[in-house]
PDB file of C-alpha atoms in Angstrom:
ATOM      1  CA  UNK A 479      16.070   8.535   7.019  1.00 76.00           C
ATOM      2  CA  UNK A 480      12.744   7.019   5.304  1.00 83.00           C
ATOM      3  CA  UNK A 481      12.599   8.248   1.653  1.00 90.00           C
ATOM      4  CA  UNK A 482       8.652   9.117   2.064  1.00 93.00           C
ATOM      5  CA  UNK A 483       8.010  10.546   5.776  1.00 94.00           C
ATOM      6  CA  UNK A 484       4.325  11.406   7.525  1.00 94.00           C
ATOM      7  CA  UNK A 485       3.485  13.357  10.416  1.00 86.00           C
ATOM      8  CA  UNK A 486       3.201  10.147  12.999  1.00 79.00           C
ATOM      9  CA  UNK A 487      -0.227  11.171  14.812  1.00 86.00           C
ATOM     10  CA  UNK A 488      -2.627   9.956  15.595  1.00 92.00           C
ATOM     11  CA  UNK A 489      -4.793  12.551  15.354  1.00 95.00           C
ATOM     12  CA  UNK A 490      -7.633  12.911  17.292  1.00 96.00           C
ATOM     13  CA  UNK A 491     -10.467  15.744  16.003  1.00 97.00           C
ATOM     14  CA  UNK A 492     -13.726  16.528  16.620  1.00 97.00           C
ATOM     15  CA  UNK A 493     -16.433  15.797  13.804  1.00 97.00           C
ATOM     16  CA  UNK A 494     -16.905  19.371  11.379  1.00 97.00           C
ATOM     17  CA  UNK A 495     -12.807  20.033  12.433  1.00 97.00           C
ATOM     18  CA  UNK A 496     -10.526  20.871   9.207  1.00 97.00           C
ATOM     19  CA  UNK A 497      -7.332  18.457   9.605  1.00 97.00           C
ATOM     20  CA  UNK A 498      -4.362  18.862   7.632  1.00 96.00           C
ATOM     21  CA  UNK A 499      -1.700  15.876   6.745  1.00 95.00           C
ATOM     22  CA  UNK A 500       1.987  16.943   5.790  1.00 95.00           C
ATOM     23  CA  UNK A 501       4.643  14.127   3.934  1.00 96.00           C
ATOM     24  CA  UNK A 502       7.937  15.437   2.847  1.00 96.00           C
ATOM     25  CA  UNK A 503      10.139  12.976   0.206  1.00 96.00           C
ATOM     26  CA  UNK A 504      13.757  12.811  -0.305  1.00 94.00           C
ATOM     27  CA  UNK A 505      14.354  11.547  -3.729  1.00 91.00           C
ATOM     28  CA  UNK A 506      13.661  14.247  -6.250  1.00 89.00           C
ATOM     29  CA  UNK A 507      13.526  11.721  -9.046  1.00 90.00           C
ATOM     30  CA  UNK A 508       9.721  10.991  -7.676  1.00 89.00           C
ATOM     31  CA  UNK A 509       7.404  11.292 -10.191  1.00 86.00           C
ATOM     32  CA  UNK A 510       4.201  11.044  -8.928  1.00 89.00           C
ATOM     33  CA  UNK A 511       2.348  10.905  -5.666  1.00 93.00           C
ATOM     34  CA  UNK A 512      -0.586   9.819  -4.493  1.00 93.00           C
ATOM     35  CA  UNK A 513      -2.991   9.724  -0.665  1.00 95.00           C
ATOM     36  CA  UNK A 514      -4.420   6.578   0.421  1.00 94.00           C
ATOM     37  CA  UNK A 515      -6.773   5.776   2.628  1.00 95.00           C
ATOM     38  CA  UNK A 516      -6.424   2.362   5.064  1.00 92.00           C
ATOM     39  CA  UNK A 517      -8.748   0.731   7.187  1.00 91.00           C
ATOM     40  CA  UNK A 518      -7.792  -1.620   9.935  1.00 85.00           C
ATOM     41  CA  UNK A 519      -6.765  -4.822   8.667  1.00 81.00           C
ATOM     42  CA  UNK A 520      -8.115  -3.643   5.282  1.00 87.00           C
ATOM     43  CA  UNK A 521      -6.057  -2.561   1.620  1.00 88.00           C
ATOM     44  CA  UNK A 522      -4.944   0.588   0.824  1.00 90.00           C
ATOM     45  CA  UNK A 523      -7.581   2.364  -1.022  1.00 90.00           C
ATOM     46  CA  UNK A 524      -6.758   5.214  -3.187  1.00 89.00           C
ATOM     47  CA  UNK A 525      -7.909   8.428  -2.244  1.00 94.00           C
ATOM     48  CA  UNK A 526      -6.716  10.876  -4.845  1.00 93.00           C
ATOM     49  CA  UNK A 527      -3.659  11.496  -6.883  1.00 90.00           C
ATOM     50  CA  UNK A 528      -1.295  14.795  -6.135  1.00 92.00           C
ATOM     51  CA  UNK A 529      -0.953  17.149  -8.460  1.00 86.00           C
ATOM     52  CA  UNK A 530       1.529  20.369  -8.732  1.00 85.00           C
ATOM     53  CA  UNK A 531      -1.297  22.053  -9.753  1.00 86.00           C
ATOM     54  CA  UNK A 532      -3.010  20.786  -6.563  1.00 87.00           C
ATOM     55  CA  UNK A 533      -6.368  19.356  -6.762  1.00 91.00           C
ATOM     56  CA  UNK A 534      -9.775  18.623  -4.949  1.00 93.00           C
ATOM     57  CA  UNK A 535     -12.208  16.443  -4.302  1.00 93.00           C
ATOM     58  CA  UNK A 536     -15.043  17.412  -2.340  1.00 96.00           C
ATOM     59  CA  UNK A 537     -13.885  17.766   1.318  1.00 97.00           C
ATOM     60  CA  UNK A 538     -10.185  16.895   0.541  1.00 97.00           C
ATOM     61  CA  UNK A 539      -7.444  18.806  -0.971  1.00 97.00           C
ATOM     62  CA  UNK A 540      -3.856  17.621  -2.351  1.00 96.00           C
ATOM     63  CA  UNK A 541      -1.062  20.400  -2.820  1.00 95.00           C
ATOM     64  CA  UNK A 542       2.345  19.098  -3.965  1.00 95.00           C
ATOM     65  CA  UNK A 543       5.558  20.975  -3.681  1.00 94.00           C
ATOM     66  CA  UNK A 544       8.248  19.877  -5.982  1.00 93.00           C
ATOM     67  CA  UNK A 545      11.218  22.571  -4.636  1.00 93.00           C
ATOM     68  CA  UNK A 546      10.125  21.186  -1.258  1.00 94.00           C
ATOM     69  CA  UNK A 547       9.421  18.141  -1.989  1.00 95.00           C
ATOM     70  CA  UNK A 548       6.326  18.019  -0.039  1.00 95.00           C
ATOM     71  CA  UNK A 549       3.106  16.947  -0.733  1.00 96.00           C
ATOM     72  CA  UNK A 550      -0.178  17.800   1.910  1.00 96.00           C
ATOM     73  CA  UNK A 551      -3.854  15.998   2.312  1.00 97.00           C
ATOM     74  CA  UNK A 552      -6.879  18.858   3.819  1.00 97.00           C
ATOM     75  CA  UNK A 553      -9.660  17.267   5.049  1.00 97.00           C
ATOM     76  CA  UNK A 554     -12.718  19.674   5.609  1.00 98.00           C
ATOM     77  CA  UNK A 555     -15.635  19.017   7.943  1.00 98.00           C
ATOM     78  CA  UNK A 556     -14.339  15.585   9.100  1.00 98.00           C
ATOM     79  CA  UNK A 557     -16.862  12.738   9.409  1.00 97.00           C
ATOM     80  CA  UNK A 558     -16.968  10.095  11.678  1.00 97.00           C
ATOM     81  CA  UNK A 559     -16.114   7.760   8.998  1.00 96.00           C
ATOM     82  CA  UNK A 560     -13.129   9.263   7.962  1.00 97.00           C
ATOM     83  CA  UNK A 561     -11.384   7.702  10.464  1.00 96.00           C
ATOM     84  CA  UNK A 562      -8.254   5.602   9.089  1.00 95.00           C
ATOM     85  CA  UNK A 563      -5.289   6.063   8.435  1.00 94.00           C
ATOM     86  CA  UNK A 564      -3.627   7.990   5.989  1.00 96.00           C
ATOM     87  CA  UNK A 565      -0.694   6.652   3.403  1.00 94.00           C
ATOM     88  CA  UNK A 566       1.296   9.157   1.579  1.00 95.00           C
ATOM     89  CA  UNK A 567       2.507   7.468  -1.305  1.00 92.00           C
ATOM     90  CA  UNK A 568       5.476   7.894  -4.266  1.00 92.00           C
ATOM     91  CA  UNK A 569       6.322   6.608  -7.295  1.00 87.00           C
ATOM     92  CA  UNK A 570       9.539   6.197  -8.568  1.00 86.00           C
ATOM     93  CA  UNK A 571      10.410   4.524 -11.969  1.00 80.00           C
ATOM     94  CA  UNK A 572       8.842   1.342 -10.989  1.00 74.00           C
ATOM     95  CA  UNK A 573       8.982   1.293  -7.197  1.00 79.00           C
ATOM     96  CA  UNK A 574       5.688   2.479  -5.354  1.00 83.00           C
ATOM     97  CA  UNK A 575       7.262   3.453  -1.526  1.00 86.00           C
ATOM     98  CA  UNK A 576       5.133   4.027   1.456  1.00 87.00           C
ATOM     99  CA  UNK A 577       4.950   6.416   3.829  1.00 90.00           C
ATOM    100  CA  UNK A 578       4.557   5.083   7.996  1.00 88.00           C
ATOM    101  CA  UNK A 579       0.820   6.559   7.530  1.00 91.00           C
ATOM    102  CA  UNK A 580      -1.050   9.366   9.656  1.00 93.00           C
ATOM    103  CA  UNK A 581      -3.999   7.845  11.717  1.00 93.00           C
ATOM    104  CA  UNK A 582      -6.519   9.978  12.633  1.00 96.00           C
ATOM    105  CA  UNK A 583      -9.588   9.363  14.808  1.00 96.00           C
ATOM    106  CA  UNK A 584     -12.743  11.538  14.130  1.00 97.00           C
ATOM    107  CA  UNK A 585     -15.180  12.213  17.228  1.00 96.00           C
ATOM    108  CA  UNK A 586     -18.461  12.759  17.999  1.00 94.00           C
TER     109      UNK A 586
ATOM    110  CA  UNK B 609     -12.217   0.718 -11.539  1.00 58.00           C
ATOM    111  CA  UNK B 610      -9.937  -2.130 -11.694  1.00 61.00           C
ATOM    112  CA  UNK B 611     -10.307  -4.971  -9.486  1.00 88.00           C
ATOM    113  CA  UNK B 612      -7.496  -7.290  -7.825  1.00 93.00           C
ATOM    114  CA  UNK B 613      -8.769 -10.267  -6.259  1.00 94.00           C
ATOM    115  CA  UNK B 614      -7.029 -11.628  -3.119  1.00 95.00           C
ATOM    116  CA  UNK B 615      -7.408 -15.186  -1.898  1.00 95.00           C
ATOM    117  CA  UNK B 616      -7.405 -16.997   0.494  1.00 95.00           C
ATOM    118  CA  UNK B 617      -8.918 -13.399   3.426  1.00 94.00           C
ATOM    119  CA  UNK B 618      -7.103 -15.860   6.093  1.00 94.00           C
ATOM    120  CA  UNK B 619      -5.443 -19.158   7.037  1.00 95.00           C
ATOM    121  CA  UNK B 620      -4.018 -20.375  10.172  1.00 95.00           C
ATOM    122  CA  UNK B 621      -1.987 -23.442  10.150  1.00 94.00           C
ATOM    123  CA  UNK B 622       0.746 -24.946  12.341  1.00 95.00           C
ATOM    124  CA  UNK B 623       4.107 -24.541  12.201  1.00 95.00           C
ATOM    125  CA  UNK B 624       6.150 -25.727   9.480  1.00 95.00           C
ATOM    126  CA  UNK B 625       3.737 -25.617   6.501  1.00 96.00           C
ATOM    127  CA  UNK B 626       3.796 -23.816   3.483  1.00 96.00           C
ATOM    128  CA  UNK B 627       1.034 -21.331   2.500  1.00 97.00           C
ATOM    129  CA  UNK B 628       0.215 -20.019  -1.064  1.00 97.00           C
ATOM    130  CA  UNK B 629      -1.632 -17.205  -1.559  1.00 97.00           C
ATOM    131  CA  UNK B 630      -2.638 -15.855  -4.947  1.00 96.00           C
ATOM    132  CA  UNK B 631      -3.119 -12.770  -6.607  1.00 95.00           C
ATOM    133  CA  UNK B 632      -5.250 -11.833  -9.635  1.00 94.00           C
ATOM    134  CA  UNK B 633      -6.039  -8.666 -11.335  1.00 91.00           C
ATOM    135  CA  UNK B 634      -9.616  -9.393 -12.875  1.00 90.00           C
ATOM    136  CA  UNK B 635      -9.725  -7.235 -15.837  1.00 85.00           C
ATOM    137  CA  UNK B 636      -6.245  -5.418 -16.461  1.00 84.00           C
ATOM    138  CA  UNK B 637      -3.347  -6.745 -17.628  1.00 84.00           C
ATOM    139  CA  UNK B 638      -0.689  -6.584 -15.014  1.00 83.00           C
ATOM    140  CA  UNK B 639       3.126  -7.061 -16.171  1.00 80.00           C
ATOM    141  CA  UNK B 640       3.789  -6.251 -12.727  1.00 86.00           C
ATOM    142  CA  UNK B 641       2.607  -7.047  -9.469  1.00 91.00           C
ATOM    143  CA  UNK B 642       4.190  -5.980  -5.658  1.00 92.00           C
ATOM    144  CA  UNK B 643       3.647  -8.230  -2.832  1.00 95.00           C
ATOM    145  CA  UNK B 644       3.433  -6.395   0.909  1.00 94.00           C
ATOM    146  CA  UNK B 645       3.485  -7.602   4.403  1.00 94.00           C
ATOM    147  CA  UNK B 646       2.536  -5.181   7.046  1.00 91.00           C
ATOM    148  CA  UNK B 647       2.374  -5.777  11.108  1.00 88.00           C
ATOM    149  CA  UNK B 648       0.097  -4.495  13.445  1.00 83.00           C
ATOM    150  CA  UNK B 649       0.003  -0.564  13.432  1.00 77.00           C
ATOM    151  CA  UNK B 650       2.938  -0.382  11.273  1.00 80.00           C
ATOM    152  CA  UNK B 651       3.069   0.473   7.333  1.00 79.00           C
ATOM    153  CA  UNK B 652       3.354  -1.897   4.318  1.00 84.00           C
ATOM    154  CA  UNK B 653       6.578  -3.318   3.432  1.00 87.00           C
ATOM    155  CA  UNK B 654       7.143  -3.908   0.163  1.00 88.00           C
ATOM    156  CA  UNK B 655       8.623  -7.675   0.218  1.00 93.00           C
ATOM    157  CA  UNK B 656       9.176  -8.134  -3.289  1.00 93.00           C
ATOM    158  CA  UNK B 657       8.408  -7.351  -7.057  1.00 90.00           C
ATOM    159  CA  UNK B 658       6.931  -9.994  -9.176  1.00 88.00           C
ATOM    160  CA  UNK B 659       7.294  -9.190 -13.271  1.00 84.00           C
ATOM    161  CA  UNK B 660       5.609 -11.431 -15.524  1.00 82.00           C
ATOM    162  CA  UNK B 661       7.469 -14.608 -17.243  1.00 81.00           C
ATOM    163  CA  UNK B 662      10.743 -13.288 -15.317  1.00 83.00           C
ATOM    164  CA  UNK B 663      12.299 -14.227 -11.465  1.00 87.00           C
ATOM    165  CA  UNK B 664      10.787 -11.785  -8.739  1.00 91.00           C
ATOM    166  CA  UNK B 665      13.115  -8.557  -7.394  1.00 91.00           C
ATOM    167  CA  UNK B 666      12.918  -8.893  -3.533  1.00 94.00           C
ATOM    168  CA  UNK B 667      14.018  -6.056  -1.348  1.00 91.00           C
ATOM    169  CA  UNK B 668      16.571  -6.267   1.137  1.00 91.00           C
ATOM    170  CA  UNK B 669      16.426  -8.560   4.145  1.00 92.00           C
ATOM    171  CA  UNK B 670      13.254 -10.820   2.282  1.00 94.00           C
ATOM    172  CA  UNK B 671      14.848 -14.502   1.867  1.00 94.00           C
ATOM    173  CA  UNK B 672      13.678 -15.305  -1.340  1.00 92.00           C
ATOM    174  CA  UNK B 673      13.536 -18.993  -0.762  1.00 94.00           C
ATOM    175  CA  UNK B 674      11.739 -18.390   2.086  1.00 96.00           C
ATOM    176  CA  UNK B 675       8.764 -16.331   0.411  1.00 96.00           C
ATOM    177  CA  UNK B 676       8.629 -18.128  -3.279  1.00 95.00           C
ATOM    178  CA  UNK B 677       6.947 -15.937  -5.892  1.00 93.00           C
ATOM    179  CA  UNK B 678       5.210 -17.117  -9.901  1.00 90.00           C
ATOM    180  CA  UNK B 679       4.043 -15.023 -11.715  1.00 88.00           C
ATOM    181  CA  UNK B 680       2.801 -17.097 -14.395  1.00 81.00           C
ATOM    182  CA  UNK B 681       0.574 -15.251 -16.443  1.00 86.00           C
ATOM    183  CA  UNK B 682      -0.255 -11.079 -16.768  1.00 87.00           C
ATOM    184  CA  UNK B 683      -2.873 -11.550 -14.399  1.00 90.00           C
ATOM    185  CA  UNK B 684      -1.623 -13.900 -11.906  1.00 92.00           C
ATOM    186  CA  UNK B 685       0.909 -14.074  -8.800  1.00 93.00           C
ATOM    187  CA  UNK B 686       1.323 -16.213  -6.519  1.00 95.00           C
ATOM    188  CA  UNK B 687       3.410 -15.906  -2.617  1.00 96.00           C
ATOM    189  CA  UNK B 688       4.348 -18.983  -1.098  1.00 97.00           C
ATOM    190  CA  UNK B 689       5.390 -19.032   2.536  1.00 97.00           C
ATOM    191  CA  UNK B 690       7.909 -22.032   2.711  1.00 96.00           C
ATOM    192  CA  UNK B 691       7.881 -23.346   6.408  1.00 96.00           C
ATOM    193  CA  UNK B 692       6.180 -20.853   8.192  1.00 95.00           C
ATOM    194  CA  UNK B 693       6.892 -20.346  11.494  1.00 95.00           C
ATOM    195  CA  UNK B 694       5.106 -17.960  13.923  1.00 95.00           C
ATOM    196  CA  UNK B 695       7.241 -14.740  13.283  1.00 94.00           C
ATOM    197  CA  UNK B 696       5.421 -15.326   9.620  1.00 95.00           C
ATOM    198  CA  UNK B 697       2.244 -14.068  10.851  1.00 95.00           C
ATOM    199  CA  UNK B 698       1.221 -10.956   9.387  1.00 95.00           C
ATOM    200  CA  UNK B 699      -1.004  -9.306   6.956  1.00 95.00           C
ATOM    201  CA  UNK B 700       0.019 -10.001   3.385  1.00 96.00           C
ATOM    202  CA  UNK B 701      -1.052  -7.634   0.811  1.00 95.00           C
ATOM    203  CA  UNK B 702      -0.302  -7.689  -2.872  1.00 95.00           C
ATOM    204  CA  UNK B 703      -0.948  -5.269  -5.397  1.00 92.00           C
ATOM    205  CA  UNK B 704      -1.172  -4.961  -9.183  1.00 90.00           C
ATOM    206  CA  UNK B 705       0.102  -1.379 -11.239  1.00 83.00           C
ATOM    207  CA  UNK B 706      -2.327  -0.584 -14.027  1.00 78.00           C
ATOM    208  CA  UNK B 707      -0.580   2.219 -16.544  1.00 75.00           C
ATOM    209  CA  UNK B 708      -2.508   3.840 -19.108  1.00 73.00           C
ATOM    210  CA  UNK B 709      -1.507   6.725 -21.039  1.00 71.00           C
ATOM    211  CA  UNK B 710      -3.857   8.675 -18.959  1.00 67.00           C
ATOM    212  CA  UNK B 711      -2.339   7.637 -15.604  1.00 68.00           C
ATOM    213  CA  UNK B 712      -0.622   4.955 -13.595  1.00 71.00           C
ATOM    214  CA  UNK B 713      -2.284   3.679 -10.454  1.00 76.00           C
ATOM    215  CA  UNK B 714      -1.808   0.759  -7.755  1.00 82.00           C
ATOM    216  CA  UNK B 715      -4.617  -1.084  -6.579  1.00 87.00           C
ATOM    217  CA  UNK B 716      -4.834  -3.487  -4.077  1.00 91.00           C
ATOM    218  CA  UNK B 717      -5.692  -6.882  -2.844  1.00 93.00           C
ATOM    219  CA  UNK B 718      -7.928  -7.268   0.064  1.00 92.00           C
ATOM    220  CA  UNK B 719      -5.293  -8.822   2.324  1.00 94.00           C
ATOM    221  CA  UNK B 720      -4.327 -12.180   3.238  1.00 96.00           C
ATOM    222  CA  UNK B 721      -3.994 -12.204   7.079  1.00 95.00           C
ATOM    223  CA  UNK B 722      -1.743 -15.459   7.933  1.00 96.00           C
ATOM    224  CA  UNK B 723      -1.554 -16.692  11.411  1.00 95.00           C
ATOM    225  CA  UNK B 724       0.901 -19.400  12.256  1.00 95.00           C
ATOM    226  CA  UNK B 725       0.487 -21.561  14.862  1.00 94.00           C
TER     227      UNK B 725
END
């Protein structure tokens, strides 16, 4: 079993549909998380950091679960240009470990 | 935000050559740097860990003479590809860890895509 897991998609949604990414972890000595956002053939870019608290910015939303050990990404009134794909990402003591990534494909 | 240059974007080159590619974060300090490879629709791999002034961690399964790493300075690392054949071709992505009190945070390379001929 992968220590970071995504949903595997792709998912494919209409422009203006809500979207919601789930990524569960297994080693509870994680101590912080993170969504990033890749591009084909492009870096990781960093989308926003996941708090317990869970936290927003603009269209997206981060929730994490500790007891679960879950973390989520919302995405509100997809765009076009969110198309990518989606890394959940962990960090433990110094090793950063990557989920497989969620690709989703937004439509006109 | 910070910034960590990439070079070279790409390089082809036949079979049996080595390839460097280098890594520089342009205005943090970075003790620590991570070199990636990632294939075609599949995630990043984490190769290796490259700490400053000390030899490189590489995970499981990377041949460490194979894929030579420096990191000679706090804001430079460099991946060599000894003898790469064609199975070598890939994306190669390295990243730099900047940790403030406020936060710690990855940030990325561009992405060195490496075709072997």
């Amino acid at each position: 079993r992968k220590e970071v897991e995504q949903d595997p998609g792709p998912f494919n949604v209409p422009e203006g549909a809500t979207v919601a990414f789930n990524c569960t972890y297994s080693n509870s000595a994680s101590q912080s998380f993170f969504w990033y956002r890749q591009d084909c053939r492009k870096e990781p870019k960093l989308l926003m950091s996941v708090y317990s608290s869970g936290n927003e910015d603009g269209r997206f939303t981060a929730q994490l679960n500790r007891a679960s050990q879950y973390i989520s990404l919302l995405i509100r009134d997809s765009k076009l240009s969110d198309s990518a794909t989606y890394l959940c990402v962990v960090n433990r003591g110094f090793k950063t470990i990557f989920g497989a990534g969620t690709r989703l494909f937004v439509k006109a | 935000g910070a910034v960590v240059s990439q070079h070279p974007s790409w390089v082809i080159c036949k079979s049996g050559t080595s390839v460097k590619i280098e890594c520089r974060s342009l205005d943090f300090q970075a003790t620590t740097m991570f070199w990636y490879r990632q294939f075609p629709k599949q995630s990043l791999m984490l190769m290796a860990t490259s700490n400053e002034g000390s030899k490189a961690t590489y995970e499981q399964g990377v041949e460490k003479d194979k894929f030579l790493i420096n990191h000679a300075s706090l804001t430079l690392s460099t991946l060599t590809v000894t003898s790469a054949h064609p199975e070598d071709s890939s994306f190669y992505i390295c990243s730099a860890r900047e940790s403030t009190e406020a936060s710690e945070k990855l940030f990325f390379g561009s992405g060195t895509q490496l075709s072997v001929l």
